Structures are given as structure tokens and as C-alpha cells.
């Protein structure tokens, strides 16, 4: 890789002015994290960075394939680049990420979107210098969707998008094959990073002053099973907790089937780990959970929630829910609403089921109408609004720890996330950005809290 990086660097140095690249990452945080590595390589090779496609010499879309509408949006964006390419034949257009790991997508791009010069899948991130060199020297379309083994190279230094929060991948891939999900097909089997590599990265980030570290993986609590010296995710959390620094830790996403008391105990006992868990439910119906191949029941899910709340009554949960999985009945849907009422999530991410070619669920006959699916989605959102309105009230009068990271559109009002992962707004001055403050909550909305900074 180093060879090709040097070769590209030399080629770019010959240009009249330093070239600019524009990278857009879509989808989950894992993809955003891959994007940071891609940007790291591009900068090393001599590219400057711009957000504006019109002034870029290289445009890369780092794509998401998890739902059909994500893919349609990307096709639209690639289509829109045609005129840019016509006006500037030197422009290089790349497509990478989860869409680019699927053969039928790559075929379609090559046939329909001739303006694309570079296609590489999730396994080939470290191959970018070679591919770029091929495009620059041979002006041909370079494609690499090989399923390389191993993790993304440890040598690549990411270029991070901010200096307050950072993501650290701890594992790649997924072994679960939930029947609706394309991820195991585009990101391969689980591979964990060595604990020392993770710990070193966290140490560096803590030393650099990052205030929040998000550990990433498709199934974080399956971390470490395939290491030469296995280590559980709970142990990894405890090791990270020992690192010096003024930072907190979050993680995304654990799988309910692998959630153990040991994990909850570690979260509770580690002072740097936020007492919040994003625990994807997907459905509250055992029948649907089985058809989804989730390998837990609603009661097993509730036992995790109940255990966490028995130790910390305010332990916060958020979740992902799929509405309208093939043949979801009104009863199945009612079971999902029932779990929502029992858990009282602080936040949910809900998706209408999207058929993904190549998955098991794509072969299932589906008699549920689109109207029913949309109606259920509206009902679910309505219920969540009621739950959060009611549930957020518990914080009024109490003091929460909030990491501020943005100014709102109202001048002088800043926002951040509490340790519970709830949006909190308060009056402050710009120096509050990047600071963790104690905020006394004065008002609850259904989407956020408002308060006053007390110190
Ligand atoms: N249709 C709808 N939602 C999906 N997700 C994954 N695959 C699909 C699909 N085919 C959702 C799940 C997952 C989140 C990241 O995306 O809820 O947890
Ligand atoms: Fe997809 Fe299931 Fe793996 Fe999550 S655990 S990435 S939903 S297959």
C-alpha cells in the first residue's frame, strides 16, 4: 500500500494546484468511521478536503445498503454527477461502502453510470491507493470487490470529523444473519481488533482531549470471541475504563442475544461508561423475532432491561424497530407496542421493512399491505411521542451531566447529549462547546430537555 501511496502522491504533486477531494459517507457510524480512514489515506496522498462537489477533483460516495431508499438516494446522487463529469473530464468519481460490495449493484453502476471511475467494497478500503493509481495512470474504471480477510489495516490514520467525540471500531462484520439484513453479506464475518490496538487508540484520543468515545461494531457484545486470546466485551470495557482522561464511553450496537448480566455489571461499575444502552428490539413478537432469526424472545429482552433497572432505576434504553416485517399481523405489532410501553425507551429509530435481495426474508411471501405498514409506523411514532413526553418529565428538577457540542438555531442556546443520550438545551456562551456541564433540568419536551447550567 505504501508504494502506491507514494506513487499517487508524486502524480498529484505534478498538478498545477493541489487537488481536492470530497467524500460523503452515508448510513451507520461504522460506515462513517470507514470514511474517516478513507479520508486519512486521501490526505496522506496529497488531497485537500472540500465539502463542495463542484470544486472537487475526486468525489467519493461511501454508500449504505441497509434499506432500499438509501440505495435509491445514492443512485440519484451518482446520476447527478454526470454533468459535472461532462464539464470536467479530469474529475474522478468513486463509489465505495456497502452498496459497492454487492455484485448486482456494481454491474448496474458499470452499465448505467459510466461516469464512475472507481468502485471498491468494504473489504478493499486499504486498496484505495492502488485503485486510484490505476485510474490516474490508465484512465480506466478500477473495481475491487474482493472479500479480503482480516480487519481494515491498523496503519491507516483516520481523519476525524470533530475534536469532541470520536468513534473507535472494535470489530468488523457480523455472524448473525438476521433474515432481513444485508450487512453480513456486505461486511463479512466477525473480526475483532486486538485489545491492545483498541486500548492504544482510546489512550491517544483521551490524551488528545476527546470527551466521548463511541465503540463501534455490528454486534459489540460478541467482541473478542475469535481472538487468539479471547476477551469479552465486558472485560474490554473494564480495561478502557482504567485509561486516564476526562472522557466517557458509549458503544453501538449490542445484540440482545449476547447481552449478559456480566455486561450490565461492567457498564454499571465502570464510571466512564454511560448508563445508556442502544439495544435493538426489532420486534416485540416472538413469532416475528423467530422469523427474523434474532434468537431471543421478548421476555429474554425484558430480563436484560429489568436487570439493568434493578441496579439503576434510571438506566436509559433506546432501540431500533422494524415495522411491517413480512406477514406481521396486528397482534404481532401490538406485542411491539407492548414492549415499548414496558421499556419506556428514551428514543427509538423505527424503519418500515425494506426487502433486500439476497437475504432470507426477501424470499418470504408478504401479504401485509403498504397502507397497513405506514399506519402502524404512524401509531408507533405516536406512542413513542407519548412515552417520551411522560418519561422525560422524570428529569425535571434533577441535574444531568451534559456534553455540549453545538449551538442551536436560537442564538445563545447550546445543545448536547446527557449521559442518558437525551438532547439537552441550555443558555450558554460559545466556550461551552466541548465541555461537560451539570445542567439542572427545568422543562421536558417529547424530543429534548431544557435546563440551566449550574457548573
Ligand atoms: N429493512 C428495514 N430496516 C432494516 N434494518 C436493517 N435491515 C433492515 C431492512 N431490511 C434496521 C434494523 C437495524 C438498523 C440499523 O436498520 O432495525 O437495527
Ligand atoms: Fe444485521 Fe442482525 Fe448483524 Fe445487526 S446483528 S448487522 S441486524 S445481521
XYZ file of C-alpha atoms and ligand atoms in Angstrom:
481
model
C 0.000 0.000 0.000
C 2.783 2.421 0.957
C 4.243 2.072 -2.559
C 1.048 3.116 -4.241
C 0.512 5.950 -1.768
C 3.923 7.339 -2.775
C 3.190 6.860 -6.439
C -0.128 8.719 -6.199
C 1.473 11.449 -4.097
C 4.081 12.001 -6.827
C 1.463 12.134 -9.562
C -0.626 14.637 -7.624
C 2.419 16.796 -6.820
C 2.885 17.356 -10.559
C -0.503 19.031 -10.887
C -0.710 22.844 -11.155
C -2.539 23.157 -7.847
C -3.161 20.648 -5.050
C -6.244 18.579 -5.900
C -9.331 18.495 -3.673
C -11.419 15.501 -2.650
C -14.987 15.382 -1.430
C -16.134 12.320 0.482
C -19.698 11.727 1.616
C -20.434 8.823 3.951
C -23.979 7.535 4.335
C -25.613 5.164 6.800
C -24.343 3.808 10.086
C -21.461 5.004 12.230
C -19.346 2.086 11.082
C -19.532 3.461 7.578
C -18.745 6.968 8.787
C -15.737 5.500 10.582
C -14.558 3.761 7.377
C -14.992 7.149 5.683
C -12.605 8.729 8.210
C -9.974 6.141 7.231
C -10.539 6.762 3.541
C -10.127 10.484 4.125
C -6.965 9.746 6.123
C -5.452 7.964 3.115
C -6.528 10.665 0.671
C -4.945 13.398 2.800
C -1.746 11.383 3.096
C -1.630 11.117 -0.680
C -1.861 14.890 -1.044
C -5.541 15.679 -1.418
C -7.088 18.677 0.282
C -10.643 18.251 1.559
C -13.760 20.086 0.420
C -17.477 19.611 1.122
C -18.380 21.069 -2.241
C -18.698 18.578 -5.104
C -18.414 21.409 -7.626
C -14.849 22.250 -6.663
C -13.655 18.665 -6.105
C -11.247 16.760 -8.346
C -12.230 13.498 -6.681
C -15.729 12.697 -5.382
C -16.328 9.530 -3.386
C -19.689 8.305 -2.151
C -19.269 5.864 0.731
C -22.623 4.122 0.485
C -25.175 2.318 2.660
C -27.213 -0.698 1.534
C -29.318 -1.396 4.600
C -32.605 -0.174 3.102
C -33.768 0.347 -0.459
C -34.421 4.075 -0.092
C -30.788 4.584 0.993
C -29.694 2.934 -2.261
C -32.140 4.891 -4.418
C -30.858 8.139 -2.969
C -27.282 7.199 -3.883
C -28.223 6.236 -7.448
C -29.847 9.668 -7.746
C -26.702 11.385 -6.477
C -24.426 9.411 -8.801
C -26.752 10.251 -11.703
C -26.480 13.949 -10.863
C -22.693 13.816 -11.234
C -22.931 13.079 -14.957
C -22.996 16.732 -15.962
C -20.047 17.542 -13.683
C -18.027 14.878 -15.437
C -19.050 16.222 -18.852
C -17.747 19.666 -17.873
C -14.583 18.284 -16.312
C -13.243 15.088 -17.837
C -10.410 15.056 -15.277
C -12.901 14.590 -12.438
C -12.664 11.198 -10.721
C -15.833 9.687 -9.290
C -15.723 6.819 -6.801
C -18.350 4.653 -5.132
C -17.460 2.517 -2.129
C -19.067 1.075 1.005
C -21.841 -1.472 1.414
C -23.581 -0.947 -1.941
C -20.284 -1.407 -3.721
C -19.815 -4.821 -2.108
C -22.844 -6.246 -3.948
C -22.232 -7.703 -7.388
C -25.607 -6.756 -8.861
C -25.110 -3.134 -7.746
C -21.624 -2.982 -9.236
C -22.970 -4.359 -12.526
C -25.704 -1.741 -12.569
C -23.261 1.083 -11.837
C -20.874 -0.065 -14.562
C -23.686 -0.352 -17.100
C -25.775 2.697 -16.266
C -23.419 5.190 -14.641
C -20.406 5.344 -16.941
C -19.188 8.470 -15.157
C -17.996 6.310 -12.236
C -14.230 5.586 -12.363
C -13.636 3.784 -9.108
C -15.654 1.109 -7.277
C -14.412 -0.621 -4.153
C -16.202 -2.648 -1.500
C -15.960 -2.605 2.285
C -13.082 -5.102 2.299
C -10.944 -3.111 -0.137
C -10.593 0.206 1.726
C -6.828 -0.252 2.076
C -6.591 -0.939 -1.677
C -7.636 2.640 -2.471
C -4.092 3.931 -3.282
C -3.582 1.175 -5.868
C -7.014 1.685 -7.406
C -6.568 5.434 -7.551
C -3.177 4.980 -9.189
C -4.797 2.790 -11.857
C -7.442 5.421 -12.555
C -4.908 8.260 -12.666
C -2.472 6.475 -14.962
C -4.674 4.328 -17.169
C -7.912 6.370 -17.105
C -9.861 3.118 -16.842
C -12.527 2.123 -14.344
C -10.878 0.433 -11.372
C -13.015 -2.073 -9.489
C -12.207 -4.132 -6.399
C -14.925 -6.004 -4.564
C -12.733 -8.879 -3.387
C -13.609 -10.252 0.052
C -10.191 -9.739 1.627
C -9.743 -11.345 5.033
C -8.660 -9.513 8.149
C -9.530 -6.150 9.601
C -9.029 -2.793 7.930
C -5.325 -2.027 8.204
C -4.207 -0.729 11.600
C -1.734 1.518 9.795
C -4.355 3.864 8.380
C -4.685 7.045 10.431
C -8.277 8.317 10.257
C -9.073 11.980 9.687
C -11.808 12.584 12.249
C -14.640 14.958 11.623
C -14.615 16.618 15.038
C -12.481 17.043 18.137
C -15.081 16.356 20.836
C -16.407 12.883 20.021
C -14.584 10.033 18.293
C -15.600 6.578 17.086
C -13.388 3.561 17.548
C -14.282 0.367 15.673
C -13.642 -2.652 17.878
C -14.862 -5.271 15.436
C -15.952 -5.612 11.844
C -18.573 -7.817 10.203
C -21.452 -9.835 11.589
C -22.233 -13.540 12.007
C -25.883 -13.228 12.879
C -27.712 -13.300 9.565
C -30.887 -11.701 10.816
C -33.192 -12.676 7.978
C -33.929 -9.107 6.822
C -30.380 -7.792 6.954
C -27.842 -7.319 4.163
C -24.934 -6.463 6.488
C -23.431 -9.970 6.876
C -23.333 -10.243 3.068
C -21.555 -6.927 2.538
C -19.322 -6.798 5.605
C -18.420 -10.465 6.020
C -17.843 -12.457 9.179
C -16.970 -11.054 12.592
C -13.359 -9.970 13.074
C -12.319 -8.313 16.344
C -9.448 -5.892 16.642
C -6.731 -6.816 19.103
C -7.481 -5.301 22.543
C -4.097 -3.510 22.603
C -4.908 -1.787 19.297
C -8.252 -0.610 20.675
C -6.761 0.456 24.012
C -3.928 2.365 22.321
C -6.366 4.211 20.110
C -8.517 5.151 23.111
C -5.402 6.282 25.016
C -4.390 8.519 22.113
C -7.875 10.001 21.828
C -8.072 10.617 25.576
C -4.649 12.289 25.508
C -5.773 14.437 22.567
C -8.681 15.685 24.671
C -11.639 13.859 23.120
C -14.531 13.878 25.568
C -16.564 10.959 24.278
C -15.555 7.703 22.670
C -18.040 5.529 20.827
C -17.016 1.891 20.454
C -18.391 0.510 17.209
C -19.335 -2.882 15.853
C -22.331 -4.640 14.305
C -22.570 -6.780 17.425
C -20.212 -5.275 20.001
C -21.024 -7.738 22.754
C -19.747 -10.572 20.622
C -16.350 -8.823 20.755
C -13.249 -10.910 21.266
C -14.639 -14.396 20.670
C -12.334 -15.021 17.715
C -9.153 -13.546 19.171
C -6.154 -15.800 19.858
C -6.626 -14.863 23.493
C -10.389 -14.383 23.769
C -11.714 -11.426 25.717
C -15.318 -10.466 26.444
C -16.750 -7.067 25.634
C -17.362 -6.560 29.361
C -13.641 -7.087 30.018
C -12.741 -4.671 27.232
C -14.990 -2.028 28.814
C -13.283 -2.526 32.168
C -9.841 -2.161 30.566
C -10.894 1.017 28.740
C -12.322 2.384 31.971
C -8.851 2.212 33.540
C -7.406 4.624 30.962
C -6.698 8.083 32.406
C -8.567 11.050 30.999
C -11.699 13.122 31.127
C -13.749 11.078 28.674
C -16.874 8.927 28.643
C -17.574 5.786 26.701
C -20.573 4.656 24.671
C -20.976 1.687 22.370
C -23.128 0.662 19.456
C -24.772 -1.782 18.995
C -25.070 -4.715 21.319
C -27.261 -7.694 20.371
C -29.866 -8.766 22.949
C -29.000 -12.445 22.456
C -25.444 -11.761 23.695
C -26.371 -9.305 26.464
C -25.324 -10.796 29.792
C -25.503 -9.748 33.435
C -21.706 -9.553 33.282
C -22.050 -6.841 30.623
C -24.644 -4.840 32.559
C -22.495 -5.122 35.700
C -19.483 -3.802 33.785
C -21.471 -0.855 32.410
C -22.741 -0.001 35.856
C -19.418 -0.427 37.629
C -17.296 1.495 35.101
C -17.582 5.182 35.938
C -16.556 6.263 32.430
C -19.253 4.190 30.695
C -22.595 5.973 30.161
C -25.586 4.272 31.751
C -27.374 4.018 28.442
C -27.714 1.167 26.026
C -28.952 1.213 22.456
C -30.439 -2.293 22.413
C -32.150 -3.113 19.103
C -35.509 -4.801 19.734
C -36.674 -5.050 16.083
C -39.986 -6.623 17.150
C -41.814 -7.463 20.364
C -43.473 -10.549 18.863
C -41.755 -13.889 19.477
C -43.175 -15.220 16.221
C -41.632 -12.371 14.233
C -38.379 -12.466 16.222
C -38.049 -16.108 15.232
C -38.775 -15.346 11.569
C -36.157 -12.599 11.824
C -33.669 -15.142 13.228
C -32.969 -12.864 16.187
C -32.508 -15.733 18.656
C -34.133 -14.115 21.696
C -37.680 -13.770 22.948
C -39.427 -10.646 24.150
C -39.137 -11.944 27.730
C -35.381 -12.542 27.411
C -35.102 -8.969 26.125
C -37.148 -7.686 29.068
C -34.982 -9.637 31.520
C -31.955 -7.577 30.423
C -33.881 -4.319 30.798
C -35.279 -5.383 34.180
C -31.855 -6.402 35.472
C -30.288 -3.086 34.443
C -33.147 -1.148 36.017
C -32.986 -3.246 39.197
C -29.455 -1.915 39.633
C -30.027 1.610 38.269
C -33.703 2.562 38.039
C -32.877 5.303 35.535
C -30.808 3.171 33.200
C -31.661 4.559 29.766
C -32.568 2.476 26.709
C -33.001 3.347 23.070
C -33.759 0.933 20.269
C -34.308 0.055 16.600
C -37.672 -1.309 15.500
C -38.715 -2.704 12.133
C -42.370 -2.223 11.240
C -44.075 -4.450 8.665
C -41.730 -7.425 8.528
C -43.303 -9.959 6.082
C -46.679 -11.082 7.409
C -46.520 -9.089 10.627
C -50.088 -9.229 11.987
C -51.902 -6.657 14.105
C -51.233 -8.927 17.094
C -47.512 -9.036 16.353
C -47.466 -5.275 16.037
C -49.411 -4.902 19.298
C -46.720 -7.011 21.011
C -44.085 -4.486 19.822
C -46.101 -1.596 21.239
C -46.435 -3.517 24.485
C -42.652 -3.851 24.871
C -42.268 -0.150 24.084
C -44.684 0.643 26.928
C -42.821 -1.644 29.308
C -39.307 -0.441 28.497
C -40.159 3.259 28.116
C -37.405 3.979 25.632
C -35.897 7.423 25.689
C -35.530 7.234 21.923
C -36.381 4.868 19.076
C -35.250 4.534 15.474
C -38.051 2.923 13.509
C -37.926 1.623 9.960
C -40.506 0.191 7.601
C -39.232 -3.185 6.468
C -37.299 -2.975 3.216
C -36.756 -6.054 1.078
C -33.047 -6.708 0.446
C -32.092 -9.026 -2.411
C -30.007 -11.947 -1.203
C -31.462 -12.110 2.317
C -33.752 -14.900 3.581
C -36.647 -12.543 4.241
C -36.606 -11.424 0.600
C -37.920 -14.891 -0.266
C -40.815 -14.681 2.199
C -44.259 -14.044 0.837
C -45.654 -10.815 2.273
C -49.376 -10.177 2.470
C -49.245 -7.057 4.672
C -50.290 -4.018 2.634
C -48.173 -0.871 2.361
C -51.069 1.121 3.853
C -51.081 -1.100 6.947
C -47.330 -0.719 7.301
C -47.490 3.081 7.103
C -50.404 3.225 9.529
C -48.511 1.048 12.009
C -45.474 3.251 11.681
C -47.552 6.332 12.496
C -49.117 4.575 15.511
C -45.701 3.546 16.767
C -44.317 7.064 16.441
C -47.372 8.471 18.182
C -46.918 6.046 21.077
C -43.222 6.875 21.363
C -44.071 10.560 21.485
C -46.427 9.909 24.422
C -43.850 7.732 26.159
C -41.007 10.214 25.836
C -43.207 13.163 26.859
C -44.186 11.312 30.012
C -40.842 9.638 30.634
C -38.710 12.779 30.171
C -40.689 14.527 32.919
C -38.851 12.404 35.484
C -35.778 14.565 34.903
C -37.401 17.933 35.669
C -35.823 19.359 38.824
C -32.882 16.979 38.594
C -29.303 17.605 37.478
C -27.846 15.811 34.459
C -24.331 15.714 33.052
C -24.326 17.080 29.522
C -21.590 17.202 26.886
C -22.296 20.304 24.785
C -21.390 20.087 21.122
C -23.461 22.574 19.102
C -25.228 25.908 19.029
C -28.933 25.610 18.239
C -30.630 27.828 15.676
C -31.645 30.079 18.570
C -28.725 32.374 19.306
C -27.109 31.804 22.692
C -28.813 28.429 23.204
C -26.483 25.439 23.068
C -27.242 21.736 22.891
C -25.597 18.490 23.803
C -26.374 14.982 24.942
C -26.791 13.900 28.528
C -25.103 10.693 29.668
C -28.521 9.081 29.118
C -28.201 10.122 25.450
C -31.008 12.663 25.635
C -30.733 16.040 23.890
C -30.443 18.874 26.432
C -30.528 22.572 25.588
C -29.341 25.439 27.776
C -28.334 29.095 27.599
C -24.558 29.426 27.441
C -21.693 31.102 25.635
C -19.637 29.558 22.814
C -16.937 28.325 25.198
C -19.400 25.654 26.378
C -18.800 23.638 23.211
C -16.732 20.591 24.045
C -17.396 20.957 27.786
C -19.214 18.583 30.093
C -21.521 20.566 32.391
C -24.019 19.950 35.177
C -27.438 21.075 33.982
C -30.490 21.479 36.186
C -33.478 20.414 34.078
C -36.334 22.903 34.029
C -38.537 21.674 31.198
C -39.258 18.474 29.253
C -40.389 18.245 25.632
C -41.080 14.996 23.808
C -37.759 15.151 21.950
C -35.442 17.007 24.346
C -34.913 18.604 27.731
C -34.223 22.214 28.633
C -32.237 23.374 31.633
C -29.833 25.770 33.308
C -26.124 25.184 33.612
C -25.187 25.132 37.302
C -21.481 24.387 36.907
N -35.477 -3.130 6.479
C -35.728 -2.199 7.437
N -34.872 -1.937 8.430
C -33.721 -2.629 8.456
N -32.688 -2.591 9.306
C -31.755 -3.478 8.911
N -32.170 -4.100 7.794
C -33.390 -3.594 7.501
C -34.330 -3.850 6.480
N -34.112 -4.756 5.527
C -32.681 -1.737 10.507
C -32.592 -2.562 11.788
C -31.195 -2.307 12.243
C -30.960 -0.894 11.758
C -29.538 -0.476 11.675
O -31.534 -0.901 10.470
O -33.523 -2.046 12.708
O -31.040 -2.423 13.654
Fe -27.785 -7.073 10.601
Fe -28.593 -8.647 12.600
Fe -25.963 -8.372 12.098
Fe -27.340 -6.318 13.142
S -26.984 -8.309 14.136
S -25.862 -6.220 11.425
S -29.340 -6.558 12.160
S -27.488 -9.317 10.744
